[in-house]
Amino acid sequence: MAKEINVGMFGAGTVGGGVVEIIRRKQDFYAKLGFKFVVKKICVRDASKKRDFELPQGCAVVTDPKEILDDDSLEVLTLFLIVPFFYFVPGHC
């Protein structure tokens, strides 16, 4: 049985969307290694914006970075932003 690794992402543009697609396409490969990556939350500036990729089932799109930073269930965090992160998270940097 594969160990589930919960992922939280900052950014859902070209690179973030590409990472989501790679995780989806490579699930069989990861399962052979004993892992299942599950994208649980993606933090974006505009949650209403249409994305160029399909969101994973059960994935929450949030606009408050603290929803990811304060979520102890997330084991891997990724950051795909053009602007510096401290613009999004005052007080965390």
GROMACS .gro file of N, CA and C in nm, residues 31-65:
model
  105
   31ALA      N    1   0.366   0.507  -0.719
   31ALA     CA    2   0.311   0.393  -0.645
   31ALA      C    3   0.412   0.278  -0.638
   32LYS      N    4   0.488   0.257  -0.745
   32LYS     CA    5   0.591   0.153  -0.744
   32LYS      C    6   0.699   0.183  -0.641
   33LEU      N    7   0.717   0.312  -0.611
   33LEU     CA    8   0.814   0.354  -0.510
   33LEU      C    9   0.754   0.356  -0.370
   34GLY      N   10   0.622   0.331  -0.363
   34GLY     CA   11   0.555   0.327  -0.234
   34GLY      C   12   0.494   0.458  -0.190
   35PHE      N   13   0.474   0.553  -0.285
   35PHE     CA   14   0.419   0.684  -0.251
   35PHE      C   15   0.299   0.718  -0.337
   36LYS      N   16   0.212   0.798  -0.279
   36LYS     CA   17   0.101   0.857  -0.354
   36LYS      C   18   0.095   1.004  -0.315
   37PHE      N   19   0.128   1.094  -0.409
   37PHE     CA   20   0.122   1.237  -0.383
   37PHE      C   21  -0.021   1.284  -0.404
   38VAL      N   22  -0.074   1.356  -0.304
   38VAL     CA   23  -0.211   1.407  -0.310
   38VAL      C   24  -0.205   1.559  -0.291
   39VAL      N   25  -0.239   1.633  -0.398
   39VAL     CA   26  -0.240   1.779  -0.388
   39VAL      C   27  -0.368   1.817  -0.315
   40LYS      N   28  -0.353   1.865  -0.191
   40LYS     CA   29  -0.467   1.897  -0.105
   40LYS      C   30  -0.511   2.042  -0.115
   41LYS      N   31  -0.415   2.134  -0.128
   41LYS     CA   32  -0.447   2.277  -0.131
   41LYS      C   33  -0.352   2.350  -0.225
   42ILE      N   34  -0.409   2.448  -0.296
   42ILE     CA   35  -0.330   2.537  -0.380
   42ILE      C   36  -0.369   2.680  -0.343
   43CYS      N   37  -0.270   2.761  -0.311
   43CYS     CA   38  -0.293   2.901  -0.276
   43CYS      C   39  -0.266   2.989  -0.398
   44VAL      N   40  -0.363   3.072  -0.432
   44VAL     CA   41  -0.352   3.162  -0.547
   44VAL      C   42  -0.400   3.301  -0.507
   45ARG      N   43  -0.368   3.400  -0.589
   45ARG     CA   44  -0.417   3.536  -0.561
   45ARG      C   45  -0.564   3.550  -0.597
   46ASP      N   46  -0.607   3.485  -0.705
   46ASP     CA   47  -0.745   3.499  -0.752
   46ASP      C   48  -0.806   3.360  -0.771
   47ALA      N   49  -0.887   3.319  -0.675
   47ALA     CA   50  -0.947   3.184  -0.679
   47ALA      C   51  -1.049   3.169  -0.791
   48SER      N   52  -1.103   3.280  -0.842
   48SER     CA   53  -1.206   3.273  -0.946
   48SER      C   54  -1.145   3.261  -1.086
   49LYS      N   55  -1.015   3.280  -1.097
   49LYS     CA   56  -0.948   3.273  -1.227
   49LYS      C   57  -0.952   3.132  -1.283
   50LYS      N   58  -0.983   3.120  -1.412
   50LYS     CA   59  -0.983   2.989  -1.478
   50LYS      C   60  -0.839   2.939  -1.490
   51ARG      N   61  -0.818   2.814  -1.458
   51ARG     CA   62  -0.685   2.752  -1.463
   51ARG      C   63  -0.669   2.675  -1.593
   52ASP      N   64  -0.545   2.661  -1.638
   52ASP     CA   65  -0.515   2.589  -1.761
   52ASP      C   66  -0.496   2.440  -1.738
   53PHE      N   67  -0.530   2.393  -1.619
   53PHE     CA   68  -0.514   2.251  -1.588
   53PHE      C   69  -0.632   2.208  -1.501
   54GLU      N   70  -0.652   2.078  -1.496
   54GLU     CA   71  -0.761   2.023  -1.416
   54GLU      C   72  -0.715   2.011  -1.271
   55LEU      N   73  -0.793   2.070  -1.182
   55LEU     CA   74  -0.761   2.060  -1.039
   55LEU      C   75  -0.781   1.916  -0.993
   56PRO      N   76  -0.694   1.867  -0.908
   56PRO     CA   77  -0.713   1.732  -0.855
   56PRO      C   78  -0.843   1.723  -0.773
   57GLN      N   79  -0.904   1.608  -0.777
   57GLN     CA   80  -1.027   1.587  -0.701
   57GLN      C   81  -1.001   1.612  -0.553
   58GLY      N   82  -1.087   1.691  -0.490
   58GLY     CA   83  -1.075   1.719  -0.348
   58GLY      C   84  -0.976   1.828  -0.313
   59CYS      N   85  -0.914   1.889  -0.414
   59CYS     CA   86  -0.814   1.994  -0.390
   59CYS      C   87  -0.886   2.126  -0.363
   60ALA      N   88  -0.848   2.192  -0.254
   60ALA     CA   89  -0.905   2.322  -0.220
   60ALA      C   90  -0.818   2.432  -0.279
   61VAL      N   91  -0.882   2.531  -0.340
   61VAL     CA   92  -0.812   2.649  -0.389
   61VAL      C   93  -0.838   2.759  -0.287
   62VAL      N   94  -0.730   2.811  -0.228
   62VAL     CA   95  -0.742   2.911  -0.122
   62VAL      C   96  -0.666   3.037  -0.161
   63THR      N   97  -0.700   3.149  -0.097
   63THR     CA   98  -0.630   3.275  -0.123
   63THR      C   99  -0.550   3.321  -0.002
   64ASP      N  100  -0.567   3.257   0.110
   64ASP     CA  101  -0.495   3.293   0.232
   64ASP      C  102  -0.379   3.196   0.253
   65PRO      N  103  -0.255   3.241   0.239
   65PRO     CA  104  -0.140   3.151   0.255
   65PRO      C  105  -0.136   3.079   0.389
   0.00000   0.00000   0.00000
